[in-house]
mmCIF file of C-alpha atoms in Angstrom:
data_model
loop_
_atom_site.group_PDB
_atom_site.id
_atom_site.type_symbol
_atom_site.label_atom_id
_atom_site.label_comp_id
_atom_site.label_asym_id
_atom_site.label_seq_id
_atom_site.Cartn_x
_atom_site.Cartn_y
_atom_site.Cartn_z
ATOM 1 C CA GLY A 1 21.769 -3.250 -6.810
ATOM 2 C CA HIS A 2 22.511 -1.455 -10.019
ATOM 3 C CA ILE A 3 21.073 -1.000 -13.478
ATOM 4 C CA ALA A 4 23.200 -1.895 -16.519
ATOM 5 C CA ILE A 5 22.265 -0.956 -20.077
ATOM 6 C CA THR A 6 24.491 -2.935 -22.431
ATOM 7 C CA SER A 7 24.589 -3.177 -26.201
ATOM 8 C CA ALA A 8 26.698 -5.480 -28.398
ATOM 9 C CA HIS A 9 26.157 -3.232 -31.415
ATOM 10 C CA THR A 10 29.485 -2.711 -33.263
ATOM 11 C CA ALA A 11 28.721 0.259 -35.540
ATOM 12 C CA GLY A 12 26.441 3.269 -35.558
ATOM 13 C CA ASP A 13 24.133 4.143 -32.646
ATOM 14 C CA SER A 14 24.367 1.450 -29.949
ATOM 15 C CA ILE A 15 22.292 3.214 -27.291
ATOM 16 C CA LEU A 16 20.200 6.286 -28.124
ATOM 17 C CA ILE A 17 18.565 8.464 -25.495
ATOM 18 C CA SER A 18 16.390 11.038 -27.261
ATOM 19 C CA ALA A 19 14.856 13.951 -25.331
ATOM 20 C CA ASN A 20 14.854 16.395 -28.211
ATOM 21 C CA ALA A 21 11.151 16.842 -28.870
ATOM 22 C CA ASN A 22 11.480 20.530 -27.997
ATOM 23 C CA ALA A 23 14.208 23.039 -27.190
ATOM 24 C CA GLY A 24 12.845 23.122 -23.654
ATOM 25 C CA SER A 25 13.100 19.354 -23.170
ATOM 26 C CA ILE A 26 15.549 18.431 -20.405
ATOM 27 C CA LEU A 27 17.699 15.327 -19.889
ATOM 28 C CA ASP A 28 18.505 15.349 -16.161
ATOM 29 C CA ILE A 29 21.110 12.961 -14.718
ATOM 30 C CA ASP A 30 21.700 13.023 -10.953
ATOM 31 C CA ALA A 31 24.577 10.965 -9.543
ATOM 32 C CA GLY A 32 26.911 10.859 -6.566
ATOM 33 C CA ILE A 33 29.790 10.064 -8.922
ATOM 34 C CA MET A 34 29.526 10.101 -12.721
ATOM 35 C CA ASP A 35 32.118 8.111 -14.672
ATOM 36 C CA ILE A 36 32.045 8.142 -18.474
ATOM 37 C CA ASP A 37 34.648 6.047 -20.318
ATOM 38 C CA VAL A 38 34.865 6.426 -24.113
ATOM 39 C CA GLN A 39 37.320 4.322 -26.139
ATOM 40 C CA ALA A 40 37.331 6.640 -29.160
ATOM 41 C CA ALA A 41 36.415 10.338 -29.497
ATOM 42 C CA ALA A 42 33.577 11.934 -27.491
ATOM 43 C CA THR A 43 31.535 14.793 -28.941
ATOM 44 C CA ILE A 44 29.102 17.149 -27.201
ATOM 45 C CA ASP A 45 27.176 19.522 -29.474
ATOM 46 C CA ALA A 46 25.100 22.226 -27.781
ATOM 47 C CA VAL A 47 24.228 25.917 -28.015
ATOM 48 C CA GLY A 48 25.988 26.358 -24.671
ATOM 49 C CA ILE A 49 27.749 24.123 -22.135
ATOM 50 C CA ALA A 50 28.115 24.937 -18.413
ATOM 51 C CA LEU A 51 30.529 22.862 -16.317
ATOM 52 C CA GLY A 52 30.172 23.493 -12.600
ATOM 53 C CA ALA A 53 32.382 21.747 -10.046
ATOM 54 C CA GLY A 54 31.417 23.741 -6.963
ATOM 55 C CA SER A 55 34.380 23.872 -4.588
ATOM 56 C CA GLY A 56 35.878 20.719 -6.131
ATOM 57 C CA GLU A 57 38.488 20.391 -8.852
ATOM 58 C CA LEU A 58 37.655 20.544 -12.544
ATOM 59 C CA ASP A 59 40.393 18.534 -14.223
ATOM 60 C CA LEU A 60 40.999 18.351 -17.990
ATOM 61 C CA THR A 61 43.794 15.878 -18.683
ATOM 62 C CA THR A 62 45.199 14.619 -21.974
ATOM 63 C CA THR A 63 48.485 13.205 -23.202
ATOM 64 C CA GLY A 64 47.699 14.699 -26.609
ATOM 65 C CA THR A 65 46.733 18.235 -27.589
ATOM 66 C CA LEU A 66 44.171 20.372 -25.745
ATOM 67 C CA ASP A 67 42.664 22.538 -28.497
ATOM 68 C CA ILE A 68 40.381 25.427 -27.495
ATOM 69 C CA ASN A 69 38.787 27.434 -30.304
ATOM 70 C CA ALA A 70 36.546 30.348 -29.369
ATOM 71 C CA ASN A 71 35.513 33.786 -30.542
ATOM 72 C CA VAL A 72 36.231 35.199 -27.054
ATOM 73 C CA LEU A 73 38.101 33.613 -24.117
ATOM 74 C CA ASP A 74 37.249 34.996 -20.671
ATOM 75 C CA MET A 75 38.973 33.569 -17.579
ATOM 76 C CA ASP A 76 38.090 35.013 -14.162
ATOM 77 C CA LEU A 77 40.229 33.700 -11.284
ATOM 78 C CA THR A 78 40.130 34.653 -7.613
ATOM 79 C CA ASP A 79 43.281 32.991 -6.230
ATOM 80 C CA SER A 80 46.930 32.440 -7.144
ATOM 81 C CA SER A 81 47.114 30.800 -10.574
ATOM 82 C CA SER A 82 49.766 29.569 -12.971
ATOM 83 C CA ILE A 83 50.293 28.374 -16.529
ATOM 84 C CA THR A 84 53.256 25.980 -16.612
ATOM 85 C CA ILE A 85 55.024 24.144 -19.430
ATOM 86 C CA THR A 86 57.482 21.411 -18.429
ATOM 87 C CA SER A 87 60.150 21.289 -21.112
ATOM 88 C CA SER A 88 61.955 18.020 -21.748
ATOM 89 C CA GLU A 89 63.999 19.190 -24.747
ATOM 90 C CA ALA A 90 64.988 22.287 -26.715
ATOM 91 C CA ALA A 91 62.408 24.383 -28.599
ATOM 92 C CA GLU A 92 59.481 23.413 -26.348
ATOM 93 C CA ASP A 93 58.208 26.985 -26.070
ATOM 94 C CA LEU A 94 55.167 28.692 -24.558
ATOM 95 C CA THR A 95 53.859 31.257 -27.066
ATOM 96 C CA ILE A 96 51.303 33.991 -26.399
ATOM 97 C CA GLU A 97 50.610 35.538 -29.794
ATOM 98 C CA GLN A 98 48.241 38.064 -31.325
ATOM 99 C CA VAL A 99 47.936 37.562 -35.086
ATOM 100 C CA GLY A 100 46.319 39.802 -37.672
ATOM 101 C CA ALA A 101 47.768 43.116 -38.881
ATOM 102 C CA ASN A 102 45.303 45.351 -37.038
ATOM 103 C CA ASP A 103 45.516 47.933 -34.256
ATOM 104 C CA SER A 104 45.288 45.168 -31.630
ATOM 105 C CA SER A 105 47.372 44.620 -28.526
ATOM 106 C CA ILE A 106 48.568 42.113 -25.963
ATOM 107 C CA ILE A 107 47.912 43.846 -22.648
ATOM 108 C CA ILE A 108 49.425 42.681 -19.355
ATOM 109 C CA GLN A 109 47.879 44.789 -16.624
ATOM 110 C CA ALA A 110 48.158 44.589 -12.829
ATOM 111 C CA ALA A 111 46.513 46.568 -10.031
ATOM 112 C CA GLY A 112 48.974 45.161 -7.473
ATOM 113 C CA THR A 113 50.759 47.619 -5.176
ATOM 114 C CA GLY A 114 53.991 45.674 -4.629
ATOM 115 C CA ALA A 115 57.384 46.418 -6.189
ATOM 116 C CA ASP A 116 56.920 43.322 -8.397
ATOM 117 C CA ALA A 117 53.326 43.969 -9.533
ATOM 118 C CA ILE A 118 54.475 42.769 -12.967
ATOM 119 C CA LYS A 119 57.564 40.555 -12.899
ATOM 120 C CA LEU A 120 59.658 38.997 -15.671
ATOM 121 C CA ASN A 121 62.107 36.493 -14.234
ATOM 122 C CA ALA A 122 64.478 34.420 -16.384
ATOM 123 C CA THR A 123 66.202 32.176 -13.832
ATOM 124 C CA ALA A 124 68.667 30.557 -16.245
ATOM 125 C CA GLY A 125 68.539 32.398 -19.593
ATOM 126 C CA GLY A 126 68.122 35.929 -20.895
ATOM 127 C CA VAL A 127 65.304 38.297 -21.831
ATOM 128 C CA ASP A 128 65.017 39.327 -25.486
ATOM 129 C CA VAL A 129 62.690 42.195 -26.476
ATOM 130 C CA ASP A 130 62.259 42.934 -30.195
ATOM 131 C CA ALA A 131 59.943 45.669 -31.472
ATOM 132 C CA ALA A 132 59.304 46.894 -35.012
ATOM 133 C CA ASN A 133 58.497 50.368 -33.672
ATOM 134 C CA GLU A 134 58.958 52.464 -30.512
ATOM 135 C CA ILE A 135 59.531 51.099 -27.007
ATOM 136 C CA VAL A 136 58.282 53.385 -24.219
ATOM 137 C CA ILE A 137 58.867 52.816 -20.492
ATOM 138 C CA THR A 138 57.083 55.335 -18.261
ATOM 139 C CA THR A 139 56.611 55.643 -14.498
ATOM 140 C CA GLY A 140 53.581 57.679 -13.449
ATOM 141 C CA SER A 141 54.308 58.323 -9.754
ATOM 142 C CA ALA A 142 56.316 61.237 -8.381
ATOM 143 C CA ASP A 143 58.674 58.853 -6.524
ATOM 144 C CA GLY A 144 58.880 56.214 -9.262
ATOM 145 C CA HIS A 145 62.218 55.581 -10.914
ATOM 146 C CA ILE A 146 63.728 53.296 -13.552
ATOM 147 C CA SER A 147 66.823 51.226 -12.736
ATOM 148 C CA LEU A 148 69.018 49.298 -15.175
ATOM 149 C CA VAL A 149 71.261 47.114 -13.022
ATOM 150 C CA SER A 150 73.846 44.596 -14.191
ATOM 151 C CA ALA A 151 75.861 42.164 -12.058
ATOM 152 C CA HIS A 152 78.369 41.669 -14.885
ATOM 153 C CA THR A 153 81.951 41.878 -13.538
ATOM 154 C CA ALA A 154 84.043 42.217 -16.713
ATOM 155 C CA GLY A 155 83.499 43.564 -20.218
ATOM 156 C CA VAL A 156 80.335 45.322 -21.355
ATOM 157 C CA ALA A 157 77.760 45.380 -18.529
ATOM 158 C CA VAL A 158 75.154 47.762 -20.030
ATOM 159 C CA HIS A 159 75.174 48.508 -23.757
ATOM 160 C CA ILE A 160 73.121 51.292 -25.356
ATOM 161 C CA ASP A 161 73.496 50.977 -29.136
ATOM 162 C CA ALA A 162 72.151 53.818 -31.296
ATOM 163 C CA ASP A 163 74.820 53.656 -34.001
ATOM 164 C CA ALA A 164 72.722 52.545 -36.981
ATOM 165 C CA ASN A 165 73.551 55.831 -38.716
ATOM 166 C CA ALA A 166 75.722 58.910 -38.140
ATOM 167 C CA GLY A 167 72.481 60.863 -37.680
ATOM 168 C CA SER A 168 71.173 58.575 -34.913
ATOM 169 C CA ILE A 169 70.804 60.436 -31.609
ATOM 170 C CA VAL A 170 70.902 59.389 -27.967
ATOM 171 C CA ASP A 171 68.988 62.150 -26.170
ATOM 172 C CA ILE A 172 69.224 62.421 -22.366
ATOM 173 C CA ASP A 173 67.037 65.039 -20.677
ATOM 174 C CA ALA A 174 67.503 65.442 -16.933
ATOM 175 C CA GLY A 175 67.015 67.975 -14.168
ATOM 176 C CA ILE A 176 70.317 66.766 -12.695
ATOM 177 C CA LEU A 177 72.730 64.366 -14.412
ATOM 178 C CA ASP A 178 75.040 62.448 -12.065
ATOM 179 C CA ILE A 179 77.552 59.998 -13.562
ATOM 180 C CA ASP A 180 79.771 58.022 -11.169
ATOM 181 C CA VAL A 181 82.553 55.868 -12.645
ATOM 182 C CA THR A 182 84.730 53.669 -10.431
ATOM 183 C CA GLY A 183 87.445 53.266 -13.075
ATOM 184 C CA ALA A 184 88.282 55.359 -16.141
ATOM 185 C CA ALA A 185 85.680 57.126 -18.309
ATOM 186 C CA THR A 186 86.168 57.460 -22.070
ATOM 187 C CA ILE A 187 84.189 59.464 -24.632
ATOM 188 C CA ASP A 188 85.054 58.889 -28.311
ATOM 189 C CA ALA A 189 83.465 61.314 -30.775
ATOM 190 C CA ALA A 190 84.297 63.244 -33.948
ATOM 191 C CA SER A 191 83.644 66.413 -31.920
ATOM 192 C CA LEU A 192 82.347 67.237 -28.444
ATOM 193 C CA ASP A 193 80.381 70.380 -27.582
ATOM 194 C CA ILE A 194 79.593 71.301 -23.965
ATOM 195 C CA THR A 195 77.342 74.298 -23.286
ATOM 196 C CA SER A 196 77.458 75.472 -19.669
ATOM 197 C CA ASP A 197 78.106 78.613 -17.613
ATOM 198 C CA ALA A 198 80.781 76.831 -15.560
ATOM 199 C CA VAL A 199 82.727 73.596 -15.907
ATOM 200 C CA THR A 200 84.797 72.462 -12.910
ATOM 201 C CA PHE A 201 87.359 69.662 -12.713
ATOM 202 C CA THR A 202 87.903 68.605 -9.078
ATOM 203 C CA SER A 203 90.256 66.098 -7.438
ATOM 204 C CA ALA A 204 91.013 65.333 -3.793
ATOM 205 C CA ASN A 205 94.441 63.862 -4.692
ATOM 206 C CA ALA A 206 97.736 65.717 -4.340
ATOM 207 C CA ALA A 207 98.953 67.559 -7.483
ATOM 208 C CA ASP A 208 95.641 66.833 -9.236
ATOM 209 C CA PRO A 209 93.582 67.380 -11.302
ATOM 210 C CA LEU A 210 95.776 67.279 -14.395
ATOM 211 C CA LEU A 211 94.303 68.509 -17.689
ATOM 212 C CA VAL A 212 96.002 66.965 -20.727
ATOM 213 C CA ILE A 213 95.334 67.954 -24.360
ATOM 214 C CA LYS A 214 97.105 65.348 -26.487
ATOM 215 C CA ASN A 215 97.697 65.018 -30.231
ATOM 216 C CA THR A 216 98.705 61.497 -31.320
ATOM 217 C CA THR A 217 99.264 62.151 -35.053
ATOM 218 C CA ASN A 218 102.793 61.304 -36.311
ATOM 219 C CA ASP A 219 103.688 64.761 -37.625
ATOM 220 C CA ALA A 220 105.298 68.020 -36.481
ATOM 221 C CA ALA A 221 102.027 69.787 -35.494
ATOM 222 C CA GLY A 222 100.793 69.803 -31.906
ATOM 223 C CA ALA A 223 97.578 70.269 -29.968
ATOM 224 C CA ARG A 224 95.918 73.676 -29.681
ATOM 225 C CA LEU A 225 94.049 75.566 -26.985
ATOM 226 C CA ARG A 226 91.732 78.228 -28.409
ATOM 227 C CA LEU A 227 89.876 80.949 -26.489
ATOM 228 C CA GLU A 228 87.265 82.404 -28.845
ATOM 229 C CA LYS A 229 84.929 85.375 -28.435
ATOM 230 C CA ASP A 230 81.817 85.076 -30.645
ATOM 231 C CA ARG A 231 79.593 88.172 -30.798
ATOM 232 C CA GLY A 232 77.704 87.072 -33.868
ATOM 233 C CA ALA A 233 77.307 89.846 -36.495
ATOM 234 C CA ASN A 234 79.431 92.263 -34.405
ATOM 235 C CA ASN A 235 82.255 89.797 -33.947
ATOM 236 C CA GLY A 236 85.804 91.106 -33.557
ATOM 237 C CA SER A 237 85.436 94.710 -32.383
ATOM 238 C CA ASP A 238 88.448 96.655 -31.104
ATOM 239 C CA GLY A 239 88.992 96.306 -27.375
ATOM 240 C CA ASP A 240 87.253 92.940 -27.075
ATOM 241 C CA ASP A 241 88.712 90.378 -24.700
ATOM 242 C CA CYS A 242 89.306 87.287 -26.833
ATOM 243 C CA GLY A 243 89.788 85.232 -23.688
ATOM 244 C CA ILE A 244 91.094 85.407 -20.134
ATOM 245 C CA ILE A 245 93.145 82.865 -18.166
ATOM 246 C CA GLU A 246 92.910 83.609 -14.447
ATOM 247 C CA PHE A 247 95.095 82.182 -11.687
ATOM 248 C CA TYR A 248 93.692 82.210 -8.119
#
């Protein structure tokens, strides 16, 4: 047997259950299965709402918009989780945004110990990072390193662009700098200064290395090789060696 409470009322309150005599009054509904079907909108107004599903599934489903407005959102999860958007056309984007011009942040933090503790994976498109200010990438472990790897096979594979102005600087500080180039290496600059106690050009090929100083201007002047001795304020004293070319 069952109990049915039915009203044919077409507007306003059709069935009213009032247990609001006091803030401590309780409306307790116990059921094996509870099924509530509402043809229009459903509204629950309360100081607080607790939804507990035990070990079962708590499922919120809509073909419209799921709108959550809160002062603070706190989600605590204990197993693998995902947020997925299934795109059926262009411009169906998933946006995580912090608004308001304050000293606020979007923080993605992981305590995982794997090589992919935080992973960005674009399986079909690219990754675009735009920042109005500095970008800092830092590894904190003694054996941590940063790798920029490209599988591009022709043309520009890795591009570092700091050419907004003639005063823009690319600064590389290293204990040891090792540059390996499979093909040719080219440096184009208005001038090139190298400060070192020794510079060595080495080749394992016969009759190499070959050092070429070339002038490509269409005139009668040629390239120059200058050996200069700079003693500062005492520059150019008698008996100074201006330069030495040694053959071993």
